[in-house]
Coordinates of C-alpha atoms in Angstrom, one line a residue:
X609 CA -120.6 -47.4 -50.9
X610 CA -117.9 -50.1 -49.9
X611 CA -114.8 -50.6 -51.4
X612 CA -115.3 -54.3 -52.2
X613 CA -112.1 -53.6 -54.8
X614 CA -109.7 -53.1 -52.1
X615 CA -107.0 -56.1 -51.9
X616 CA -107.5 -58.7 -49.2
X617 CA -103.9 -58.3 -47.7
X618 CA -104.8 -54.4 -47.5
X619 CA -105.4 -54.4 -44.0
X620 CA -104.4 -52.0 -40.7
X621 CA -101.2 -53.9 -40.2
X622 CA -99.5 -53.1 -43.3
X623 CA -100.1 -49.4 -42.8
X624 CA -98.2 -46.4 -40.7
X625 CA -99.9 -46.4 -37.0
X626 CA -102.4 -43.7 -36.2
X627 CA -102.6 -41.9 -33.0
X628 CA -106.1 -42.9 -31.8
X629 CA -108.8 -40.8 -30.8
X630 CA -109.2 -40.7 -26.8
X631 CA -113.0 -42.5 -25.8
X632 CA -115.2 -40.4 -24.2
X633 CA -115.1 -42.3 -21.1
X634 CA -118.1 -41.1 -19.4
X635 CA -120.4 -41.7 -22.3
X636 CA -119.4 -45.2 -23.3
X637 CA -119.9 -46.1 -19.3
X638 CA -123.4 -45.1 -19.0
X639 CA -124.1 -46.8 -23.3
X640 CA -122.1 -50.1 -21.6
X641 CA -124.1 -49.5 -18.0
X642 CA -127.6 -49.7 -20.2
X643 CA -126.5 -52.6 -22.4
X644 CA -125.5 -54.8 -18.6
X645 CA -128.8 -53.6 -17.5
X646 CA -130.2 -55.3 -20.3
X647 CA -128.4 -58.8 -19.8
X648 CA -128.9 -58.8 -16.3
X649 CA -132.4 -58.5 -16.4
X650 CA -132.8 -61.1 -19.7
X651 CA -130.6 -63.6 -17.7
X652 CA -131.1 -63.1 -14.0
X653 CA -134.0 -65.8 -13.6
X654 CA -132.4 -68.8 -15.7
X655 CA -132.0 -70.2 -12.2
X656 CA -135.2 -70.2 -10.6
X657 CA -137.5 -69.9 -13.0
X658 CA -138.3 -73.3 -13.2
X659 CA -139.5 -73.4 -9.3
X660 CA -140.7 -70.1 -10.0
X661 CA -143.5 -71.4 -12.4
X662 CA -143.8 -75.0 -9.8
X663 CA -144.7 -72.3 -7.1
X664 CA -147.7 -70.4 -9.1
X665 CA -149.1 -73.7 -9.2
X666 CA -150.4 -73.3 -13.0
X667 CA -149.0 -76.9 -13.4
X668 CA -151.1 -78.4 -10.9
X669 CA -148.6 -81.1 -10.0
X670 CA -147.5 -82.0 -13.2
X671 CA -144.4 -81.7 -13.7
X672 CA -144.1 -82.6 -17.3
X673 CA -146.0 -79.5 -17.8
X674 CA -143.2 -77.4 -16.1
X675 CA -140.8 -77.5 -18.7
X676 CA -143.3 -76.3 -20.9
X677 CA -144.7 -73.4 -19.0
X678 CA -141.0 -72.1 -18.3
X679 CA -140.1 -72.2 -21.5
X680 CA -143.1 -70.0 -22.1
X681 CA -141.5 -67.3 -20.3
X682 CA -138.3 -67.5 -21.9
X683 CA -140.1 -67.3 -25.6
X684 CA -142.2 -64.7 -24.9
X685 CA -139.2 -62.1 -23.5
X686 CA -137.5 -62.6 -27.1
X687 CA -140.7 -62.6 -28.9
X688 CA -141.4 -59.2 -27.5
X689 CA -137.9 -58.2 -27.8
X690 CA -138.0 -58.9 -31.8
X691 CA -141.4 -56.6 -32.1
X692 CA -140.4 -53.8 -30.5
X693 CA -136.4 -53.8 -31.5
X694 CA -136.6 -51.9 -34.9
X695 CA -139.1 -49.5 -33.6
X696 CA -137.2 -48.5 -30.8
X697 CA -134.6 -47.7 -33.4
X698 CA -136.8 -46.2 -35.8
X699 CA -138.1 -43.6 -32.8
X700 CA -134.5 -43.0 -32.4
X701 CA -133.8 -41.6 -35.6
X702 CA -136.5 -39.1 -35.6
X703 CA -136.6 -38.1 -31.7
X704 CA -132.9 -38.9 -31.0
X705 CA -131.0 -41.5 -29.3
X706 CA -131.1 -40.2 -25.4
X707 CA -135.0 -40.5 -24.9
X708 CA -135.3 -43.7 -26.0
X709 CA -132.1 -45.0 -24.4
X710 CA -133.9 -43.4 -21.3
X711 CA -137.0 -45.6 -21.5
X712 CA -135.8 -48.5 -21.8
X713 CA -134.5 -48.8 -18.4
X714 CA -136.9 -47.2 -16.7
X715 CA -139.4 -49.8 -18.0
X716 CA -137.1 -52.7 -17.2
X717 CA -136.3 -51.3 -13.7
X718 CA -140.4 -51.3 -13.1
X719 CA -141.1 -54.8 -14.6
X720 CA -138.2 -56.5 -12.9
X721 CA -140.1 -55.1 -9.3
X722 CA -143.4 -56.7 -10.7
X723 CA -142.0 -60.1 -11.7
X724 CA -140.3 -60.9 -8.6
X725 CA -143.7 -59.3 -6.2
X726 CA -146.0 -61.7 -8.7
X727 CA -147.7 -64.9 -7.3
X728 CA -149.5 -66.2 -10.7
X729 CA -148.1 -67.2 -13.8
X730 CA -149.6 -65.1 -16.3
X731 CA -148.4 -62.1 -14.3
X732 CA -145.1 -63.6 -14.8
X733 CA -146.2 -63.8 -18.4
X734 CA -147.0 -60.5 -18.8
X735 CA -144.2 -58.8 -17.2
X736 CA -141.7 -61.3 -18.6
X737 CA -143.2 -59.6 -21.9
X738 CA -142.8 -56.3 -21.2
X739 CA -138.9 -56.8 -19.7
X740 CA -138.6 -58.1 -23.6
X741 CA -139.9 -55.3 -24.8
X742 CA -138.2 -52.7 -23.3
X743 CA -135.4 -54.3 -24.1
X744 CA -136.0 -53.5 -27.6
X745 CA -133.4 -50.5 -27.3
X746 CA -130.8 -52.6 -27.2
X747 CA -130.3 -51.7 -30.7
X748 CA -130.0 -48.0 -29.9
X749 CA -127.2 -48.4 -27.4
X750 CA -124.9 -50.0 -30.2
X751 CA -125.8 -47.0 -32.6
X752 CA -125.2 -44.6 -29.7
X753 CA -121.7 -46.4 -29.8
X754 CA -120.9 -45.9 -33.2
X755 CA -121.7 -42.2 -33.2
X756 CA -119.5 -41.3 -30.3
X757 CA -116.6 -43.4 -32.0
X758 CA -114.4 -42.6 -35.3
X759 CA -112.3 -44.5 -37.4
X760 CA -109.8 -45.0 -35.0
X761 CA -111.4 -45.9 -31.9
X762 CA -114.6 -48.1 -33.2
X763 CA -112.9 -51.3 -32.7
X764 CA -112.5 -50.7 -28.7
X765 CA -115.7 -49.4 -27.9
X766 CA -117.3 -52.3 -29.7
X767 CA -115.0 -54.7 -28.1
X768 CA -115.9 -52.8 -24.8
X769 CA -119.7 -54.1 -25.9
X770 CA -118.7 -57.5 -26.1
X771 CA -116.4 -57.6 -23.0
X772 CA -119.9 -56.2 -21.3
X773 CA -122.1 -59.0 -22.0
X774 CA -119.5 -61.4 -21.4
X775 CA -119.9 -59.9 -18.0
X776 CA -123.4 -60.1 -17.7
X777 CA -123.9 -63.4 -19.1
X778 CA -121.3 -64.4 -16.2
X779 CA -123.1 -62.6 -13.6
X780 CA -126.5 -62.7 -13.6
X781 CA -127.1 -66.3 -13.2
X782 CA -124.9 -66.2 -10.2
X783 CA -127.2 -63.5 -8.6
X784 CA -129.8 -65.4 -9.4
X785 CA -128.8 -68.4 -8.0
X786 CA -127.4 -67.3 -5.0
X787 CA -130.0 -64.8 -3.9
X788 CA -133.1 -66.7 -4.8
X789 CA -134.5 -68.0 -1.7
X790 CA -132.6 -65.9 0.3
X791 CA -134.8 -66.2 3.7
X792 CA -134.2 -70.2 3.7
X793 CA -130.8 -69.3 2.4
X794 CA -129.4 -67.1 5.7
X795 CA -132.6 -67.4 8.4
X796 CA -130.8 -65.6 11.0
X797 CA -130.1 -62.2 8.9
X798 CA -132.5 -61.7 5.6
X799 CA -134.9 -64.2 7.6
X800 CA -135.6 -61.9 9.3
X801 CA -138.3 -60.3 6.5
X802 CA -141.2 -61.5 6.0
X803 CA -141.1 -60.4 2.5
X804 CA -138.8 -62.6 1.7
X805 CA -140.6 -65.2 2.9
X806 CA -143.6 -64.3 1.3
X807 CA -141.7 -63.2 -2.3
X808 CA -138.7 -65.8 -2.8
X809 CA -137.4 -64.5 -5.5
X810 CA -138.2 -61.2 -5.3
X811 CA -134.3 -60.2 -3.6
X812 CA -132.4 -61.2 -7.0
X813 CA -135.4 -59.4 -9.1
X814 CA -134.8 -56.4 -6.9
X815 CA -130.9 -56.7 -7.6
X816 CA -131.4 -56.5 -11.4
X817 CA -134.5 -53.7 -11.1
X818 CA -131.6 -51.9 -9.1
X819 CA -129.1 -52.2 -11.8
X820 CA -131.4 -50.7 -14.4
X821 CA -132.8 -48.0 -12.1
X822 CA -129.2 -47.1 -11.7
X823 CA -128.4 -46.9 -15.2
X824 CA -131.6 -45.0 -16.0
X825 CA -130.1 -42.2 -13.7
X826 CA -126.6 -42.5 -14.8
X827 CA -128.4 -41.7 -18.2
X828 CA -130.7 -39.2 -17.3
X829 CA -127.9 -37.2 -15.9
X830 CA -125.0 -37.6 -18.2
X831 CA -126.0 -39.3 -21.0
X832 CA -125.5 -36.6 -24.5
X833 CA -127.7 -36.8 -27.4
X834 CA -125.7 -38.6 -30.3
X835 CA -128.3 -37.8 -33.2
X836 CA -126.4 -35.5 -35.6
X837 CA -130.1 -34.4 -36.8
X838 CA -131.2 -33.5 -33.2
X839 CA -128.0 -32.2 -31.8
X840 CA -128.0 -29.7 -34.5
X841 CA -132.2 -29.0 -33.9
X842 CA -131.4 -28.6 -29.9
X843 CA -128.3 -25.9 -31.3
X844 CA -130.7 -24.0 -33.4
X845 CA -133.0 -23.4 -31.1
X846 CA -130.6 -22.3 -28.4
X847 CA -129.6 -19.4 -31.3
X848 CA -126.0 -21.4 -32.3
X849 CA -125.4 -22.5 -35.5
X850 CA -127.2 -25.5 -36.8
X851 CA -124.9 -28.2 -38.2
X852 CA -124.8 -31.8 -38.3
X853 CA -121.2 -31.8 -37.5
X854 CA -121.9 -30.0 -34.0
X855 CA -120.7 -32.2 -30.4
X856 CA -122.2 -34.4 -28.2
X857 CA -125.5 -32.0 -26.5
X858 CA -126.7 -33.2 -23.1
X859 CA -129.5 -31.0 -23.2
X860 CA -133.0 -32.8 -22.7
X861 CA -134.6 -30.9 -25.5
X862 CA -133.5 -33.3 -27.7
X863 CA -135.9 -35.6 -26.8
X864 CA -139.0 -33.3 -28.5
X865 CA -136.6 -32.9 -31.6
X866 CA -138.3 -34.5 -34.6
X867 CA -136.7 -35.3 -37.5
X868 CA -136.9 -34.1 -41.1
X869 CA -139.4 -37.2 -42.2
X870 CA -138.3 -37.1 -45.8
X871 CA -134.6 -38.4 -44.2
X872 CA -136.4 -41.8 -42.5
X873 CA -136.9 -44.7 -44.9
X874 CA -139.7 -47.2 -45.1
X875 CA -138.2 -50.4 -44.4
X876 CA -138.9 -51.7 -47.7
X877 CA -136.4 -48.8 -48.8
X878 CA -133.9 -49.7 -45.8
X879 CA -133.0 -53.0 -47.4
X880 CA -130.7 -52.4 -49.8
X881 CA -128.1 -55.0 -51.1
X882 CA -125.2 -54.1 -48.8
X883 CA -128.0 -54.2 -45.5
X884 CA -129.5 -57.3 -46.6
X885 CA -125.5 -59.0 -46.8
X886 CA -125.1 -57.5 -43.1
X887 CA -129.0 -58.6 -41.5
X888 CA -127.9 -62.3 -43.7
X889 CA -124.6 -62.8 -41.8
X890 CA -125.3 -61.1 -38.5
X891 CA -128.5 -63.4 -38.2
X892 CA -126.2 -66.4 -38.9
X893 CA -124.0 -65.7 -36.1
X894 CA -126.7 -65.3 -33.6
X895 CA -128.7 -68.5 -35.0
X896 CA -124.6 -70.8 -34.9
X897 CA -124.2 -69.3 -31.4
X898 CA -127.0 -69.6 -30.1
X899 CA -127.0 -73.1 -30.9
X900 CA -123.7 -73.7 -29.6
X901 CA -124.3 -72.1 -26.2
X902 CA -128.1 -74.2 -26.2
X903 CA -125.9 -77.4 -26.5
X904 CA -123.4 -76.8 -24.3
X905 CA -124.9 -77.3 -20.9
X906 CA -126.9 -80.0 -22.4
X907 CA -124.5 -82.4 -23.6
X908 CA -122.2 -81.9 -20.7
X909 CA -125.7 -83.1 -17.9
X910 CA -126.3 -85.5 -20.6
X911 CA -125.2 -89.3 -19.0
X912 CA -121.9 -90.3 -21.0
X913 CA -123.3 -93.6 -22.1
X914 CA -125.8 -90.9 -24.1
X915 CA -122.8 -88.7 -25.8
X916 CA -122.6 -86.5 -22.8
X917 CA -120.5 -86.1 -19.8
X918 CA -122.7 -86.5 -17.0
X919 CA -121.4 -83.5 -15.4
X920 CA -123.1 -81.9 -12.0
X921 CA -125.4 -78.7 -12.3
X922 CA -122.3 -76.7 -10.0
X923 CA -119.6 -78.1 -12.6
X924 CA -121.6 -76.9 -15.3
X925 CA -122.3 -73.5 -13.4
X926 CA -118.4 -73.5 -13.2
X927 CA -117.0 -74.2 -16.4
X928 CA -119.7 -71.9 -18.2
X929 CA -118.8 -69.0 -15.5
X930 CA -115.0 -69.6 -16.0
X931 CA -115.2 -69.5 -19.7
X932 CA -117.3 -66.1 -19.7
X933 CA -114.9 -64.4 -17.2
X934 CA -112.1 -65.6 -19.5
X935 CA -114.0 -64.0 -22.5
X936 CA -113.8 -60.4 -20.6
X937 CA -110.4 -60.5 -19.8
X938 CA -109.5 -61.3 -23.9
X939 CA -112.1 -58.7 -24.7
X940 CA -110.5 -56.0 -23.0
X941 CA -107.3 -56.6 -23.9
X942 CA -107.1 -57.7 -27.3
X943 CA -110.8 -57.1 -29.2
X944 CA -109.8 -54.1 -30.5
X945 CA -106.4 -54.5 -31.7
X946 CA -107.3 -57.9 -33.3
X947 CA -110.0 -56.3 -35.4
X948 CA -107.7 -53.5 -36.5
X949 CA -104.8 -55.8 -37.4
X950 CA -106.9 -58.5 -38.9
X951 CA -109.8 -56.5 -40.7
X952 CA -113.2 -56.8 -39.3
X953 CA -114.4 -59.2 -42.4
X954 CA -111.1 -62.1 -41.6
X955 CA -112.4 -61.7 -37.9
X956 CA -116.0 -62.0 -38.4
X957 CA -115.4 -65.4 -40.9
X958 CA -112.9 -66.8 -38.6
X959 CA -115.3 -66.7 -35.9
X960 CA -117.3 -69.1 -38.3
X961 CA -114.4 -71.5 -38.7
X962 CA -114.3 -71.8 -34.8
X963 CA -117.7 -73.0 -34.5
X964 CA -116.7 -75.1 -37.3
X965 CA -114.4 -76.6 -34.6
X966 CA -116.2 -76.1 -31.7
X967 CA -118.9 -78.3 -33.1
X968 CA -116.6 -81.3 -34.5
X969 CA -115.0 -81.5 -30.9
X970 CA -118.3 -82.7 -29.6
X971 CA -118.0 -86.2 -31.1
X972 CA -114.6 -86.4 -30.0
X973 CA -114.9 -85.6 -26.1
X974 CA -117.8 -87.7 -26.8
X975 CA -115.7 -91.0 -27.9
X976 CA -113.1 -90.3 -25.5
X977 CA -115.4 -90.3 -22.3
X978 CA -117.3 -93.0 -23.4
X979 CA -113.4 -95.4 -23.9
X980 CA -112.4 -93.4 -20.2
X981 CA -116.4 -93.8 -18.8
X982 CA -115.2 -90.7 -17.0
X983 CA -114.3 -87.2 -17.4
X984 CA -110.3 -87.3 -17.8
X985 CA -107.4 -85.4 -18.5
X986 CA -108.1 -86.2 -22.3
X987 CA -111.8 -85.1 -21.9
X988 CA -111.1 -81.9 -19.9
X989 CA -108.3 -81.1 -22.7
X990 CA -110.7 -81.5 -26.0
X991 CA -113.4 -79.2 -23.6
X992 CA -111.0 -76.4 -22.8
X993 CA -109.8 -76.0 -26.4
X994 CA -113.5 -75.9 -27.6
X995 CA -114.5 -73.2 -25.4
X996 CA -111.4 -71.2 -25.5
X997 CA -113.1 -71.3 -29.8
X998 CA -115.8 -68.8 -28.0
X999 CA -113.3 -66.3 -28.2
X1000 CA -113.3 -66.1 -31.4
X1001 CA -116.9 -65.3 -31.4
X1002 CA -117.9 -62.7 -29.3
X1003 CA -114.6 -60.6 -31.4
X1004 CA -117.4 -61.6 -34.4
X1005 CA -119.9 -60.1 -32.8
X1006 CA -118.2 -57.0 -32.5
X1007 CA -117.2 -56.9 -36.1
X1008 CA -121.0 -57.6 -36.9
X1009 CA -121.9 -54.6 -35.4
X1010 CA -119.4 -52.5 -37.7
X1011 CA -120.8 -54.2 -40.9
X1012 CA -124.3 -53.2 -39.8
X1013 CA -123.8 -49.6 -39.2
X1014 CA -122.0 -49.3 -42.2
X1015 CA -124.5 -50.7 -44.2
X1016 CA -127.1 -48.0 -43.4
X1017 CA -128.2 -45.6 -46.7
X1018 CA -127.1 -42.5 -44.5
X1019 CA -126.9 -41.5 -40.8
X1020 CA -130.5 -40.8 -40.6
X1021 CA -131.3 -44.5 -41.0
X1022 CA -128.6 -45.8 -38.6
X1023 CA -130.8 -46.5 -36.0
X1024 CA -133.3 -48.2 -38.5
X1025 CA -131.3 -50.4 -40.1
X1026 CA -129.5 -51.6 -36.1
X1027 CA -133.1 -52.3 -35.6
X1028 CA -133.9 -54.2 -37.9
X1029 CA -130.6 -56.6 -37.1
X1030 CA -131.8 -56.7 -33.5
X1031 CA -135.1 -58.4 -34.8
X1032 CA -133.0 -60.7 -37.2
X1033 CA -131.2 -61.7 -34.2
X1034 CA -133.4 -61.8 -31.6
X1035 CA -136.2 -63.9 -33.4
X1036 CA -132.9 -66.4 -34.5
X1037 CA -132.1 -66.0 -30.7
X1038 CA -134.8 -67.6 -30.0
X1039 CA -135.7 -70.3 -31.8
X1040 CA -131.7 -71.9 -32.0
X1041 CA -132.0 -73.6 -28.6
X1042 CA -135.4 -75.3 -29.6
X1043 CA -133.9 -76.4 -33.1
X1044 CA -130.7 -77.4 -31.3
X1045 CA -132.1 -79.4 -28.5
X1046 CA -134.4 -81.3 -31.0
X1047 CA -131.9 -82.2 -33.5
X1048 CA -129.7 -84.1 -30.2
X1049 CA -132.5 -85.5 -28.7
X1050 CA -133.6 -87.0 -32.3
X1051 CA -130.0 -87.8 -32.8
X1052 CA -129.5 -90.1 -30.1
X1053 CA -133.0 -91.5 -29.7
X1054 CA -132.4 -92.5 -33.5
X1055 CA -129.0 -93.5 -33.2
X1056 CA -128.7 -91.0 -35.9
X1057 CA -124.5 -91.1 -37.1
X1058 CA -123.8 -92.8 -34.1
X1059 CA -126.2 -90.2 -32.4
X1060 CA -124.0 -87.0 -33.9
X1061 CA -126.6 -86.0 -36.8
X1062 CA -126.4 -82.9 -34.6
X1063 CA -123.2 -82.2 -34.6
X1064 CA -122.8 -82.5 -39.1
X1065 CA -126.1 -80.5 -39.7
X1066 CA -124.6 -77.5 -37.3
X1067 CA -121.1 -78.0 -38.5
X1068 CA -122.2 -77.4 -41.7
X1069 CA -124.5 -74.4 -41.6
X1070 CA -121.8 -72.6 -39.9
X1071 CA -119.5 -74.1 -43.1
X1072 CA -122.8 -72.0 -45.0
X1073 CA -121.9 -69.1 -42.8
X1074 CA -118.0 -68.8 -43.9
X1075 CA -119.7 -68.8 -47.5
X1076 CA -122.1 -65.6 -46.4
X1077 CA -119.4 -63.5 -44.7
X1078 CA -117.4 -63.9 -48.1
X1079 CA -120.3 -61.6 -49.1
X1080 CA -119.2 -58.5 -47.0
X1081 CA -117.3 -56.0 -48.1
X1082 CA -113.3 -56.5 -47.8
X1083 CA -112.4 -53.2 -46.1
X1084 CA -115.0 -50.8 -44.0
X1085 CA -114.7 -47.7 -44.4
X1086 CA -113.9 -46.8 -41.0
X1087 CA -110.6 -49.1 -41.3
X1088 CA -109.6 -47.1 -45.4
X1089 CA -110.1 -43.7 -42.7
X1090 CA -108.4 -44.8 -39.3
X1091 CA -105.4 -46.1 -41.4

């Protein structure tokens, strides 16, 4: 299925260019609108969530309960995420890709509303739950991506993917930030409404219902089925010929298509040997990242007598918003031309080797603020070279997405197999910061290495994680055809 045979310094480079297939601009904007939906409304309350759950008073004063409860809701949005991921992509391969990519923001759109009009906890539970769930198409989106693409354009649009959340993940903590509040914030203008006196925080919920709603339409009114399978169904009954090679169909009747059952594989069938490489090293990536991005904001509030660098929440709030804004720019610009000149396998490993680095630098900024008892020059140096090392990552995460639709038995299991690495991400997603923030705790309430045990058990499972993508096939297809 892969030609694992193919030599390593076969790449894109060393071949005549190709005159690229034109994106189908419209299309990709409302697949990237959905995915931005997604992050907003995942990332939107990191801000206030904590005084959310002081003000539903289901910590009766306690506050070392609050940590707890908030943590709660942040669990149980990726918990439901990772239960409902692969079926949302198995219900796209048999009804098509445009109904459920409809769905999901529509749901999200509704339970955003609720959570910011709730006043108890477990009605922050529950909706914080079902805004996980229907986010469970995220999946679908990506495989939507692939089939609109060829050989010689996949790179772009998946870099376009990255560039996206890089976005998101910039954004929606500042909207939630900044318009939590919002009646305290600016009395004499949204003071004015006693709503948002009453519901806080229900102006930067309402922002991120907005942005769903808004994609929902964008989809509902534009968005084509992708589905070979249904395309040709929804041609077939119109009295055209019925191929699986027909074009993009924005007709709604796609969404009763069902598909030839027969074509769908159980998931025990799904995971073949070349899937099982791609679900191994994307959920490595997600579980290294994750851990990176966990420990990052820690260990910079952490005093510097600790192995921190006792920066200020609004520094913090800077340098991470700096960094992600810096991550779109490259995205846009370079993410696809890298992964064509490189190969998408040197990519996705080398995105390994620069957590590799990312995580050695922490002992060092940590030595040199503890000699300087400040952040300096030197400090600020070692920190801008680690994060510029994220780069490197998100152009993994595009390449990730290329192993995994490749590694699907046939198109009618794309959307299965997506699903499946959603889950393999998502549940990783979700328990890194937890494993991350225990190991540095235990680390320097040990005095474990100096208190950088951390640092040597992360370096080297992402040392483990060069090993895995070794694993993946030399040359995708999709690079043998676009050359």
């Amino acid at each position: 299925m892969h030609d694992d045979e193919a030599p390593a310094h076969s790449v894109q480079r060393d071949l005549a260019p190709v005159k690229r297939t034109p994106i189908p601009k419209f299309q990709l904007f409302v697949l990237l609108a959905i995915q931005f939906a997604e992050v907003m409304t995942a990332l939107v309350i990191y801000p206030f969530v904590v005084q959310f759950v002081r003000d539903t008073g289901i910590t009766g004063g306690d506050e070392a309960k609050t940590g707890f409860y908030a943590g709660l809701l942040e669990s149980a949005f990726f918990m439901a995420e990772s239960l409902t991921v692969f079926q949302f992509g198995r219900l796209s391969d048999i009804y098509g890709r445009r109904p459920v990519l409809l769905l999901g923001p529509l749901g999200l759109a509704m339970s955003m509303f609720g959570f910011g009009l709730s006043k108890t906890f477990w009605w922050l539970f529950i909706l914080r739950c079902a805004q996980g769930a229907f986010n469970g198409n995220i999946g679908v989106a990506k495989t939507a991506m692939n089939e609109i693409s060829d050989p010689t354009n996949v790179a772009d649009i998946f870099s376009y993917l990255s560039m996206m959340w890089s976005m998101g993940a910039t954004l929606s903590p500042f909207i939630g930030g900044t318009l939590s509040s919002p009646a305290t914030k600016w009395p004499d203008t949204l003071g004015r409404f006693q709503l948002l006196h009453d519901y806080p925080y229900f102006l930067p919920c309402a922002v991120a219902g907005s942005t769903a709603f808004l994609s929902f339409v964008f989809g509902y009114l534009g968005l084509k089925e992708t589905l070979p399978s249904a395309v040709a169904r929804a041609r077939k009954r119109k009295g055209g010929p019925a191929t699986e090679t027909d074009p993009l169909l924005s007709a709604s009747s796609a969404t009763a298509a069902r598909h030839d059952p027969q074509e769908v594989r159980t998931v025990r069938e799904l995971l073949t040997r070349p899937v099982c490489t791609a679900l191994l090293c994307h959920g490595m990536l997600t579980f290294c990242d994750m851990t990176f991005s966990a420990l990052l904001p820690l260990v910079c509030a952490t005093p510097i007598e600790l192995g921190g660098l006792g920066l200020e929440p609004q520094s913090i709030g800077l340098i991470m918003g700096l960094c992600g804004i810096t991550n779109a720019i490259i995205q846009l610009l370079f993410g696809g031309r890298v992964i064509r000149h490189f190969g998408a396998r040197r990519v996705f490993t080398a995105g390994f080797c620069a957590l590799i680095f990312a995580f050695s630098m922490y002992p060092l900024r940590s030595i040199l603020a503890r000699r300087a008892g400040r952040v300096d020059g030197a400090v600020a140096a070692v920190l801008a070279a680690q994060l510029s090392s994220s780069c490197f990552m998100y152009f993994s995460y595009s390449a990730t997405i290329m192993f995994t639709m490749e590694s699907a038995p046939n198109k009618a299991n794309v959307g299965g197999v997506n699903g499946l690495a959603q889950m393999v991400g998502t549940t990783l997603r979700a328990a890194a910061p937890s494993c991350a923030s225990s190991l540095f705790a235990l680390s320097v309430q040990h005095n474990l290495l100096g208190g950088y045990l951390v640092y040597l058990v992360l370096g080297a499972i992402a040392l483990v994680a060069v090993r895995c993508s070794l694993l993946l096939p030399r040359r995708l297809r999709s690079e043998a055809e676009g050359s």
